[in-house]
Coordinates of C-alpha atoms in Angstrom, one line a residue:
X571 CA 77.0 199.5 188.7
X572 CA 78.4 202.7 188.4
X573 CA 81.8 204.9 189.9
X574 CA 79.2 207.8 190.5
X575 CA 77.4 205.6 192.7
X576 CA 76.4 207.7 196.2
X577 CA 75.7 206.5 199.8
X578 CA 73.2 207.7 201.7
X579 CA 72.9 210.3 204.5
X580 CA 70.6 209.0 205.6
X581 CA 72.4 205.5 206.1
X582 CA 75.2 207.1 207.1
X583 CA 73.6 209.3 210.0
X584 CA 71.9 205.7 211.5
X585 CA 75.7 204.0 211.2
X586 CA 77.0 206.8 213.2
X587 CA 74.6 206.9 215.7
X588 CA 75.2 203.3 216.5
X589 CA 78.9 203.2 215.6
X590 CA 81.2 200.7 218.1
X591 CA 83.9 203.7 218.7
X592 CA 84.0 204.7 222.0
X593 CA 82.7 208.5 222.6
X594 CA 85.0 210.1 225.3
X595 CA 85.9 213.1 223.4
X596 CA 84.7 216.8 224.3
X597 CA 85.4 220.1 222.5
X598 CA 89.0 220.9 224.7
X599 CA 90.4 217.5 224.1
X600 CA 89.1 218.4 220.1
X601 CA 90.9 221.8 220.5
X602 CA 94.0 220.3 221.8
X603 CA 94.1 217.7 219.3
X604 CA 94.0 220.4 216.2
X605 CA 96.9 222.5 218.0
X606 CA 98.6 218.7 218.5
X607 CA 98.9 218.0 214.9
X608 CA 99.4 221.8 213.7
X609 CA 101.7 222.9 215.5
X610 CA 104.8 221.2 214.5
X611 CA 107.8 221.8 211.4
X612 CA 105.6 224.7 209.9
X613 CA 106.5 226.5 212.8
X614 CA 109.8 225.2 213.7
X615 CA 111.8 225.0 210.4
X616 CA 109.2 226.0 207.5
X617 CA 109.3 229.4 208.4
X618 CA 113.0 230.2 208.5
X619 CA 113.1 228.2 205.2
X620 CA 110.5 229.9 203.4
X621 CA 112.0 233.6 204.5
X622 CA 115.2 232.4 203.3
X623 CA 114.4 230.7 200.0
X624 CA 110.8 232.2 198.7
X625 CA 109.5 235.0 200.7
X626 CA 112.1 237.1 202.5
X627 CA 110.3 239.0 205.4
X628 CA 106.9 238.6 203.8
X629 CA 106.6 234.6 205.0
X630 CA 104.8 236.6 207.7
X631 CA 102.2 237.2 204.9
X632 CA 103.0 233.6 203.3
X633 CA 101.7 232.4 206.5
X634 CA 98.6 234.5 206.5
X635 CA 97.5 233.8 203.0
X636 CA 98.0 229.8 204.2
X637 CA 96.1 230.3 207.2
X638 CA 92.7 232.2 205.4
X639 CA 92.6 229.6 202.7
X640 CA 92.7 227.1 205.6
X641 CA 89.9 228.8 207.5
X642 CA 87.9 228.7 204.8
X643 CA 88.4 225.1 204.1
X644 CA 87.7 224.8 208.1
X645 CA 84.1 226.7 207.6
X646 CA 83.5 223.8 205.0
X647 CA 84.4 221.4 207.5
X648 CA 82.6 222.6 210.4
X649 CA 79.3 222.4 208.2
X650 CA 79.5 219.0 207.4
X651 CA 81.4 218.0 210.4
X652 CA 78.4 218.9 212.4
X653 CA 75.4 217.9 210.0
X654 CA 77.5 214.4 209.3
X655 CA 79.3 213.7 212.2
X656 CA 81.3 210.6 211.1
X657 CA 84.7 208.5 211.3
X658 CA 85.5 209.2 207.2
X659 CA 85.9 213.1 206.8
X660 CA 86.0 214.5 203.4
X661 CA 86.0 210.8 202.2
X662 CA 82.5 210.4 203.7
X663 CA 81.5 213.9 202.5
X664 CA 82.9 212.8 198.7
X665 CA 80.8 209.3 198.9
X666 CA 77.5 210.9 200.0
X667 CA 77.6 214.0 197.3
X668 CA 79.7 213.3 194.1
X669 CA 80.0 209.7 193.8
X670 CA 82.4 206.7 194.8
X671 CA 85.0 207.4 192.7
X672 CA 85.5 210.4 194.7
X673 CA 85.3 209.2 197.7
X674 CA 88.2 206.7 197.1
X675 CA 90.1 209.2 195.3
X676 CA 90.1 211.9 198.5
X677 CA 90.3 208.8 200.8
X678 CA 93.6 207.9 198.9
X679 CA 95.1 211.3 199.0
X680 CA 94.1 211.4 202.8
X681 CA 96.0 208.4 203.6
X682 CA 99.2 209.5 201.3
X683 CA 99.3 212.9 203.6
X684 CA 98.9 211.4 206.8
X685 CA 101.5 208.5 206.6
X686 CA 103.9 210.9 204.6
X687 CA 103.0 213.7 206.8
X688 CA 104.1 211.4 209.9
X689 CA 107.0 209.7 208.0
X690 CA 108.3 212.9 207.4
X691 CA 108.2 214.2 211.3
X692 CA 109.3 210.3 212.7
X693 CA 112.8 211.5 210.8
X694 CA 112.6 214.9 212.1
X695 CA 111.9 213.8 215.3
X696 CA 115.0 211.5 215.5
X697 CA 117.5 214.5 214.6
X698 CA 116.1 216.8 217.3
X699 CA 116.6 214.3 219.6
X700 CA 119.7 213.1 218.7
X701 CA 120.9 216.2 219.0
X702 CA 119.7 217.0 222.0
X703 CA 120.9 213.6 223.7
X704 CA 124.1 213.0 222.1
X705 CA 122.8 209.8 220.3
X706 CA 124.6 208.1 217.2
X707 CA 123.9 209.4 214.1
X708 CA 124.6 206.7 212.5
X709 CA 121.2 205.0 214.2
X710 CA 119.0 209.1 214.2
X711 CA 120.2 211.0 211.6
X712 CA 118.8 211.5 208.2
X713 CA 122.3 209.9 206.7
X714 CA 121.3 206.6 208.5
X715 CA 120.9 203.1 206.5
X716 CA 117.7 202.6 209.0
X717 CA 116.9 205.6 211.0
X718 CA 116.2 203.8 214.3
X719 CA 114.4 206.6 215.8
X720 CA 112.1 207.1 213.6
X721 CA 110.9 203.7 213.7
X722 CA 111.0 203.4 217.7
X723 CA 108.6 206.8 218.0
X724 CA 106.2 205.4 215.3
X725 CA 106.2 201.7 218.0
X726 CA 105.3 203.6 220.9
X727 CA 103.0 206.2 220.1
X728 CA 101.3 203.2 218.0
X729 CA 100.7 201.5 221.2
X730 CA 99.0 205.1 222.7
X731 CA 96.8 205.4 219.7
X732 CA 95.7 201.7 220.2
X733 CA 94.9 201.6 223.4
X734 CA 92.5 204.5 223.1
X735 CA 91.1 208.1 222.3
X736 CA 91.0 208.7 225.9
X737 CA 94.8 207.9 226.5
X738 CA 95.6 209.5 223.3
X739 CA 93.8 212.8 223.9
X740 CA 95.6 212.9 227.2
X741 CA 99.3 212.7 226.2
X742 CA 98.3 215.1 223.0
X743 CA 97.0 217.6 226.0
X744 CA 99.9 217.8 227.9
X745 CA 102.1 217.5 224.7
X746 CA 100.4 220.5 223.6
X747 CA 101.1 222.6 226.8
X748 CA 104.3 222.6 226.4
X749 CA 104.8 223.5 222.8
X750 CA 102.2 226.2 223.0
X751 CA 104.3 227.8 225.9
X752 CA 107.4 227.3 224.2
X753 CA 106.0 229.1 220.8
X754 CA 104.9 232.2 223.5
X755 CA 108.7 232.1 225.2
X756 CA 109.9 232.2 221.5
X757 CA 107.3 235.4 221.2
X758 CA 108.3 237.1 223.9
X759 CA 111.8 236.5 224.3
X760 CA 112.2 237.6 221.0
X761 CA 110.7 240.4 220.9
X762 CA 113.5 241.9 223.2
X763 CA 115.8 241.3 220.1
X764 CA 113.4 242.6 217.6
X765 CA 115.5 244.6 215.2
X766 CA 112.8 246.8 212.4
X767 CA 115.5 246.9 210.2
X768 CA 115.8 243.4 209.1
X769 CA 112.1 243.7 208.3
X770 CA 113.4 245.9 204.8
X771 CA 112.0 245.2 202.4
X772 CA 109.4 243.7 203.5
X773 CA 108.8 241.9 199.9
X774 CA 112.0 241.6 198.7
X775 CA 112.3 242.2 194.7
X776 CA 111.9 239.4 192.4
X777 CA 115.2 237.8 191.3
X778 CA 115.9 235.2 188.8
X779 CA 116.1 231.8 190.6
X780 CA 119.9 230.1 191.1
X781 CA 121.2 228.7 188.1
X782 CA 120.7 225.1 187.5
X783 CA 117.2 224.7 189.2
X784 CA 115.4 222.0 186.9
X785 CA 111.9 222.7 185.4
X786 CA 110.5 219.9 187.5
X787 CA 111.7 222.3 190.7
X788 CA 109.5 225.3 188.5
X789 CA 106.2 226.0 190.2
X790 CA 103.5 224.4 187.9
X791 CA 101.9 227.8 187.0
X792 CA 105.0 228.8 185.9
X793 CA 106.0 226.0 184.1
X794 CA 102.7 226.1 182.0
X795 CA 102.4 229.5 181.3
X796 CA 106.5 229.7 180.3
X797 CA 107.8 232.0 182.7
X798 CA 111.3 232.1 183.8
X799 CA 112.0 230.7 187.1
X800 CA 112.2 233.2 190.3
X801 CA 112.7 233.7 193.7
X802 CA 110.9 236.9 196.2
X803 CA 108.8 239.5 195.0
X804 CA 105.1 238.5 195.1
X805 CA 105.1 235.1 193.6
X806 CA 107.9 234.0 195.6
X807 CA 105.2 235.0 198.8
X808 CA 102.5 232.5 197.0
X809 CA 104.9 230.1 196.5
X810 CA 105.8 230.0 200.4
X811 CA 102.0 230.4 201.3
X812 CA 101.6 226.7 199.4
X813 CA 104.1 225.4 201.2
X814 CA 103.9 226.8 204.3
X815 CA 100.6 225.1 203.7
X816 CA 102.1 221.8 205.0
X817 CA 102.3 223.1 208.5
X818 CA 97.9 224.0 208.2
X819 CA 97.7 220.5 206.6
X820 CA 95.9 218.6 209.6
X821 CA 93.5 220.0 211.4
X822 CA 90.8 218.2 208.9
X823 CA 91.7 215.4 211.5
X824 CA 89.3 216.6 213.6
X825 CA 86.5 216.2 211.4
X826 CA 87.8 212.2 211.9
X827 CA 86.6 212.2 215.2
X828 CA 83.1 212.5 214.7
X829 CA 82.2 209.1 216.3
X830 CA 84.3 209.3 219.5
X831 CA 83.3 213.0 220.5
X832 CA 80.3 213.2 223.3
X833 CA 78.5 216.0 221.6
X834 CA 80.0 216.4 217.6
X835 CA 77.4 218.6 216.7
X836 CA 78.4 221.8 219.0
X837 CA 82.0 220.3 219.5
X838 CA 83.5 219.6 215.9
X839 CA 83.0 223.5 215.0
X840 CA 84.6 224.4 217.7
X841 CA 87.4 222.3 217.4
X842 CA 88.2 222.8 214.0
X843 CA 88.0 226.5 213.9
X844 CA 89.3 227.2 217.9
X845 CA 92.6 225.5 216.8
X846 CA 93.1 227.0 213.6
X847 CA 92.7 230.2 215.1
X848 CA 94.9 229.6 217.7
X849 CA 97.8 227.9 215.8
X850 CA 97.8 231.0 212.8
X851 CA 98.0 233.5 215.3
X852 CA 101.1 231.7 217.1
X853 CA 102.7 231.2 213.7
X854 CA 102.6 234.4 212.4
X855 CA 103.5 236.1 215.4
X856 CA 106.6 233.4 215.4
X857 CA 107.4 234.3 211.5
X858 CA 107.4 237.6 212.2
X859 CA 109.5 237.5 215.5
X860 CA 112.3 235.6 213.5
X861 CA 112.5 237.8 210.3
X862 CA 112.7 240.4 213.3
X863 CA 115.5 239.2 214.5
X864 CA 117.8 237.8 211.9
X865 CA 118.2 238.9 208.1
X866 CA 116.5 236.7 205.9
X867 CA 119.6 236.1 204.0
X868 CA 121.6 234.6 206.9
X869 CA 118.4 232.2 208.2
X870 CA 120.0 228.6 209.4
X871 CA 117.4 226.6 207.3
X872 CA 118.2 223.4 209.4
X873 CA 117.4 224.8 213.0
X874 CA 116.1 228.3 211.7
X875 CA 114.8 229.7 215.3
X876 CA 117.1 227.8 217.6
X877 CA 120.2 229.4 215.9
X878 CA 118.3 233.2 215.6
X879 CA 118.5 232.7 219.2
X880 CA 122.0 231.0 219.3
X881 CA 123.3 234.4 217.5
X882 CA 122.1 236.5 220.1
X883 CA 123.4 235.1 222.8
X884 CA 120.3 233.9 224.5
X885 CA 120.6 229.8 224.6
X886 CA 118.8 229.0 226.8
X887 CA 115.8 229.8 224.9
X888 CA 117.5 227.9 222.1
X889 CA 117.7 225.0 224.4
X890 CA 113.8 225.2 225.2
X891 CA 113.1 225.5 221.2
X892 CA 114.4 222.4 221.3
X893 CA 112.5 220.4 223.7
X894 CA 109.5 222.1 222.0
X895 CA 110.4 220.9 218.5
X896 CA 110.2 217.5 219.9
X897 CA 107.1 217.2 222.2
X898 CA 105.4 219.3 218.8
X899 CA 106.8 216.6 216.6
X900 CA 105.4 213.9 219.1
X901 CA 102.3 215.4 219.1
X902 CA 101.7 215.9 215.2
X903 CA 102.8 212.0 214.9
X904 CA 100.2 210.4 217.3
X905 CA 97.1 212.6 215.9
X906 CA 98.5 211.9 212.1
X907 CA 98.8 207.6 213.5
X908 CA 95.2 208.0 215.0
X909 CA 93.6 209.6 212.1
X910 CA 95.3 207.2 209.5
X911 CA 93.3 204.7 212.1
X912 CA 89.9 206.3 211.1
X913 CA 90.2 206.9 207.4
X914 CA 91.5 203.2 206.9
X915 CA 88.1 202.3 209.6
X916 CA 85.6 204.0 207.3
X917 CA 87.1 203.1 203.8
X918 CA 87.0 199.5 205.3
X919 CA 83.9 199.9 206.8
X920 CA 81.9 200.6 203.0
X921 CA 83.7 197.7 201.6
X922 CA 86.4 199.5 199.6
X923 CA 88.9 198.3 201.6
X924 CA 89.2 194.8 203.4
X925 CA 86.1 194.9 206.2
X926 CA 88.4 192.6 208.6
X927 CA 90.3 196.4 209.0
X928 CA 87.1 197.9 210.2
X929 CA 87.2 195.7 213.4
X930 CA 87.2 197.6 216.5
X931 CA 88.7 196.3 219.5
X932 CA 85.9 195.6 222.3
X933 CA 88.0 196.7 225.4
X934 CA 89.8 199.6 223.7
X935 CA 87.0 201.0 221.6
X936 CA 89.9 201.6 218.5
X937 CA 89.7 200.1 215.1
X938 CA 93.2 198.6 216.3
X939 CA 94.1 196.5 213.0
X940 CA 94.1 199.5 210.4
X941 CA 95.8 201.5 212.9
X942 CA 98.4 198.7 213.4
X943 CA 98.6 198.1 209.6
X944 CA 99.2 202.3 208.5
X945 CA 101.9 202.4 211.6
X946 CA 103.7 199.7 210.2
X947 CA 103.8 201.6 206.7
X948 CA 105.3 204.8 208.6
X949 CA 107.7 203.1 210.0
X950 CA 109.0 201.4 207.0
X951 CA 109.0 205.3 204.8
X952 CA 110.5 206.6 208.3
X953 CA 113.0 203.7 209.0
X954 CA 114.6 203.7 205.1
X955 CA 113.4 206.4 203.3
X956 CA 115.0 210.0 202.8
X957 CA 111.4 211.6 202.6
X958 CA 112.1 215.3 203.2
X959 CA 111.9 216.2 199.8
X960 CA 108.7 214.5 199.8
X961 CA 106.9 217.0 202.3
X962 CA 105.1 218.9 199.8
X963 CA 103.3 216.0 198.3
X964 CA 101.2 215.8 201.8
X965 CA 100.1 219.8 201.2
X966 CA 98.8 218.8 197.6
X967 CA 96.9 215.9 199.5
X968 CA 95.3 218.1 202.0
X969 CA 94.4 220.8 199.2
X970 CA 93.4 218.3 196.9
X971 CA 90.7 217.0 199.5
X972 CA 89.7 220.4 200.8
X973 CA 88.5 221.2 196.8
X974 CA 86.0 218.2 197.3
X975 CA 85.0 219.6 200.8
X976 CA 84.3 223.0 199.2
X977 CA 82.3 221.3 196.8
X978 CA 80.3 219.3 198.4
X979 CA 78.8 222.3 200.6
X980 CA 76.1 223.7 197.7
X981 CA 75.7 219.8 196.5
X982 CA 74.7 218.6 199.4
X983 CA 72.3 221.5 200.5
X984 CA 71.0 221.2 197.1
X985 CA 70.2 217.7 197.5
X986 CA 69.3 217.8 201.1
X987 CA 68.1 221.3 202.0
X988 CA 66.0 220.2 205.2
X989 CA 69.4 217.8 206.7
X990 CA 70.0 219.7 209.9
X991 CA 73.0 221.7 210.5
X992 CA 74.0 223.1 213.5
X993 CA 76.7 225.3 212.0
X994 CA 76.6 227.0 208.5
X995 CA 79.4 228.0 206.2
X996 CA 78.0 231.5 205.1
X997 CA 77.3 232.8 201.8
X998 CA 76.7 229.5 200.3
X999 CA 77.9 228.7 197.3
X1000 CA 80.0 231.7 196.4
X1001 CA 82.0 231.4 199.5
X1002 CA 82.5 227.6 199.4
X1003 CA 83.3 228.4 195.3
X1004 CA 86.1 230.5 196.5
X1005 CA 87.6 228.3 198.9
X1006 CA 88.0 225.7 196.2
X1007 CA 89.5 228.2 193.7
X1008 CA 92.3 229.4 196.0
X1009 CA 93.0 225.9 197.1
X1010 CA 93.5 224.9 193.1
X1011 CA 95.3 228.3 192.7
X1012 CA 97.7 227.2 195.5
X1013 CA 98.1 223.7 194.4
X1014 CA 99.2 225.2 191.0
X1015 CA 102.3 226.9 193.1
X1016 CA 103.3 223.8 193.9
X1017 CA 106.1 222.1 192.0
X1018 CA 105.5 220.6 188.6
X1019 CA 107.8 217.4 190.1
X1020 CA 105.2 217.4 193.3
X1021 CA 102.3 217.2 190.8
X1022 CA 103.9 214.5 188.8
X1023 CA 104.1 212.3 192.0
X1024 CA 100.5 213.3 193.0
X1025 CA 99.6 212.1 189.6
X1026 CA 101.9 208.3 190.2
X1027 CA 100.2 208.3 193.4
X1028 CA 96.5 208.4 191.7
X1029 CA 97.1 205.9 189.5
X1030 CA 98.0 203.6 191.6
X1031 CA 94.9 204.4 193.8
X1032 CA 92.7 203.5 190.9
X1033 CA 94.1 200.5 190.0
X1034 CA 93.5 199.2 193.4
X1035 CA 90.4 200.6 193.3
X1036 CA 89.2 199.0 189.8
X1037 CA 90.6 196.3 190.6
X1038 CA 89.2 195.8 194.6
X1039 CA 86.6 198.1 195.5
X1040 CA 84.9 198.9 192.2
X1041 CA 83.4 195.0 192.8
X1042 CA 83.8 194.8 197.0
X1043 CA 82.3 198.1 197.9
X1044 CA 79.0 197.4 199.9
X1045 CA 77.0 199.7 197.4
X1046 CA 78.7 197.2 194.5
X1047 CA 77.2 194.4 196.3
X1048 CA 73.6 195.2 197.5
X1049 CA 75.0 194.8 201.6
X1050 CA 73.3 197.0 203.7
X1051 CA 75.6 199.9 204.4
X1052 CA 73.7 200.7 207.5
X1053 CA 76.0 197.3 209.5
X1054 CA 78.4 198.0 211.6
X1055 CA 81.8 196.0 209.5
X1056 CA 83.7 196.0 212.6
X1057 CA 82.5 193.0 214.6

């Protein structure tokens, strides 16, 4: 009996190849799947807030930093992706290489950011709608007792991710279309309003931060090495790039679908890196069209590009910004509900969770009771709880699991050298080293109240572990981990 205690590849390459999920996925519908949960509030209110509050101008770099440190986290991914094509991700990746303990640990943190990540867009979701439809705020506004909308769009697009990948992939297609051609109206129509000047300087100087900030505001780095609080300049531009972060955070959900995609060895790669490609070119181009076109002083941090527009004169582009918040919102929610499904599916499947939440359902091919279970915990965050404040907890879960990715890259080629792998991260280990270094260095730029949460949200994690899957787990018990839990 031990924490440290591994699972097999082996085992887990037989499971997968025999694994109840239906496969119906191929590498567009993976592609549109990564723009469907990337594309969303990074680039429709992180950027104008970032300009405004951290970064001035230089968010445009902000975005670029975010977007490397997330390509090489997607280079880890698309190695293990494609040698261990399976339902758990990183928390599979954890569990075969550095031990169980792990594993639960990043499968924790992966089910904090997705569930936060979509009870954060549910509320976001209700305001751009409400706004565009006239609807009460007293039922979708953040100031409501229960934010009904919140909790209606977490119902429905619960039913979608239930009844199947195939339906899911679908809406998340033709979601994407639309926000992806609203991001290039926003592109080119802006560019007609493009004004150089606004772009001086381009790194604003460094400032001392508004009085009154607490310490638990203070970026950690800061806080430890006893520096006095700031805005701009170049830290202010790393601070931004961990945020901005958040709107990267996601595209890992790809590496999810390894047991519903026809071909995952040649299609996970290519999903992973196609849409991150795609989605950091759109969002810097975006950033920079908006610091283009308003000073970075004046940025309306609630609806930062539909009021740059709005001041201009042009509103009907405003107007399309909107409908493209919302069908990106929509989007982002159903992949963020459908991977919540899959991470609760494999945890349950070894045991460390209850295996009656590994069942899948035999006409829909979904593991329908996890799935049902995590949408019913968005809803209630969504529904009653003022979350916004909360967003930077899900980038600290996505970096924290992209340092065990990293990690596992030289373990597990040290311990399986001949395990085939259709795609390789290059330059193995100093690359994969690096990646985990700048996602630490990034973490540390987060807030020191962010990490204190983090830290309440671990601890509660191992408790339940301790006290459930410590003894439950099928390693713990001697069950053969190669059986399909879900019936």
């Amino acid at each position: 009996m031990s924490v440290l205690r591994t699972l097999p590849v082996e085992d887990v390459l037989e499971r997968t190849e025999r694994s109840s999920l239906a496969r119906r996925l191929s590498g567009v519908d993976l592609v549109g799947f990564g723009i469907g949960i990337i594309i969303g509030t990074g680039v429709f209110t992180l950027a104008g807030i970032e300009a405004k509050e951290h970064a001035g101008p230089a968010v445009v770099l902000a975005f670029l930093v975010g977007g490397v440190v997330a390509a090489l986290a997607a280079l880890c991914y698309a190695e293990l992706a494609s040698a261990v094509p399976t339902a758990g991700s990183a928390y599979t990746y954890g569990y075969t290489t550095l031990g169980e303990i792990f594993a639960w640990i990043i499968g924790w943190d992966l089910l904090l950011e997705f569930a936060l990540g979509a009870a954060v867009v549910s509320r976001s979701w209700s305001g751009y709608v409400s706004s565009l439809l006239g609807l009460p705020p007293e039922w979708f506004s953040e100031d409501a007792t229960v934010n009904v909308g919140a909790i209606l769009i977490i119902g429905v697009l619960t039913v979608v991710a239930v009844l199947g990948i195939r339906e899911s992939s679908w809406l998340t297609n033709a979601l994407v279309v639309v926000k992806v051609s609203v991001c290039v109206l926003v592109i080119v129509a802006g560019l007609f309003f493009f004004n150089g000047a606004h772009l001086t300087p381009f790194v604003p100087p460094a400032q001392p931060a508004e009085q009154g900030a607490s310490i638990l505001e203070q970026p950690l780095v800061s806080a430890a090495l006893g520096m006095e609080q700031s805005m701009y300049g170049f830290g202010g531009v790393l601070t931004a790039a961990a945020i901005v972060f958040f709107a990267y955070t996601g595209f890992e959900a790809l590496a999810n679908l390894g047991e519903e995609t026809k071909r995952p060895r040649r299609d996970l790669p290519v999903g992973l890196l196609g849409s991150l490609v795609v989605c950091t070119v759109l969002y810097v181009l975006v950033a920079l069209v908006l610091s283009a076109m308003v000073d970075y002083t004046q940025i309306d941090e609630a609806a930062p590009l539909a009021a740059a527009f709005h001041s201009v004169g042009a509103h009907w582009v405003a107007a399309l910004i909107a409908l493209g918040a919302v069908t990106g919102l929509t989007s982002v929610m159903l992949v963020e509900l459908v991977t919540i499904g899959r991470i609760g599916f494999a945890m349950s499947r070894d045991g460390l969770l209850p295996p009656k939440l590994s069942q899948v359902h035999r006409k829909w091919g979904t593991p329908h009771r996890v799935t049902i279970g995590g949408a019913v915990l968005v809803m209630l965050l969504g529904g009653f709880v003022p979350i916004a404040e909360l967003a930077d907890m899900v980038s600290i879960g996505a970096l924290s699991g992209f340092v065990i990715v990293a990690i596992a890259i030289p373990v597990l080629r040290h311990r399986k050298p001949d395990l085939p792998r259709p795609f390789r991260m290059p330059w193995s280990p100093v690359l994969p080293v690096l990646t985990a270094l700048a996602c630490l260095y990034l973490m540390t730029n987060l807030s020191v109240l962010t990490w204190a949460r983090f830290a309440v949200w671990l601890a509660l994690g191992l408790v339940i572990y301790l006290a459930y899957g410590y003894r439950k787990s099928r390693l713990a018990t001697g069950a053969p981990v190669t059986d399909d839990a879900s019936g």
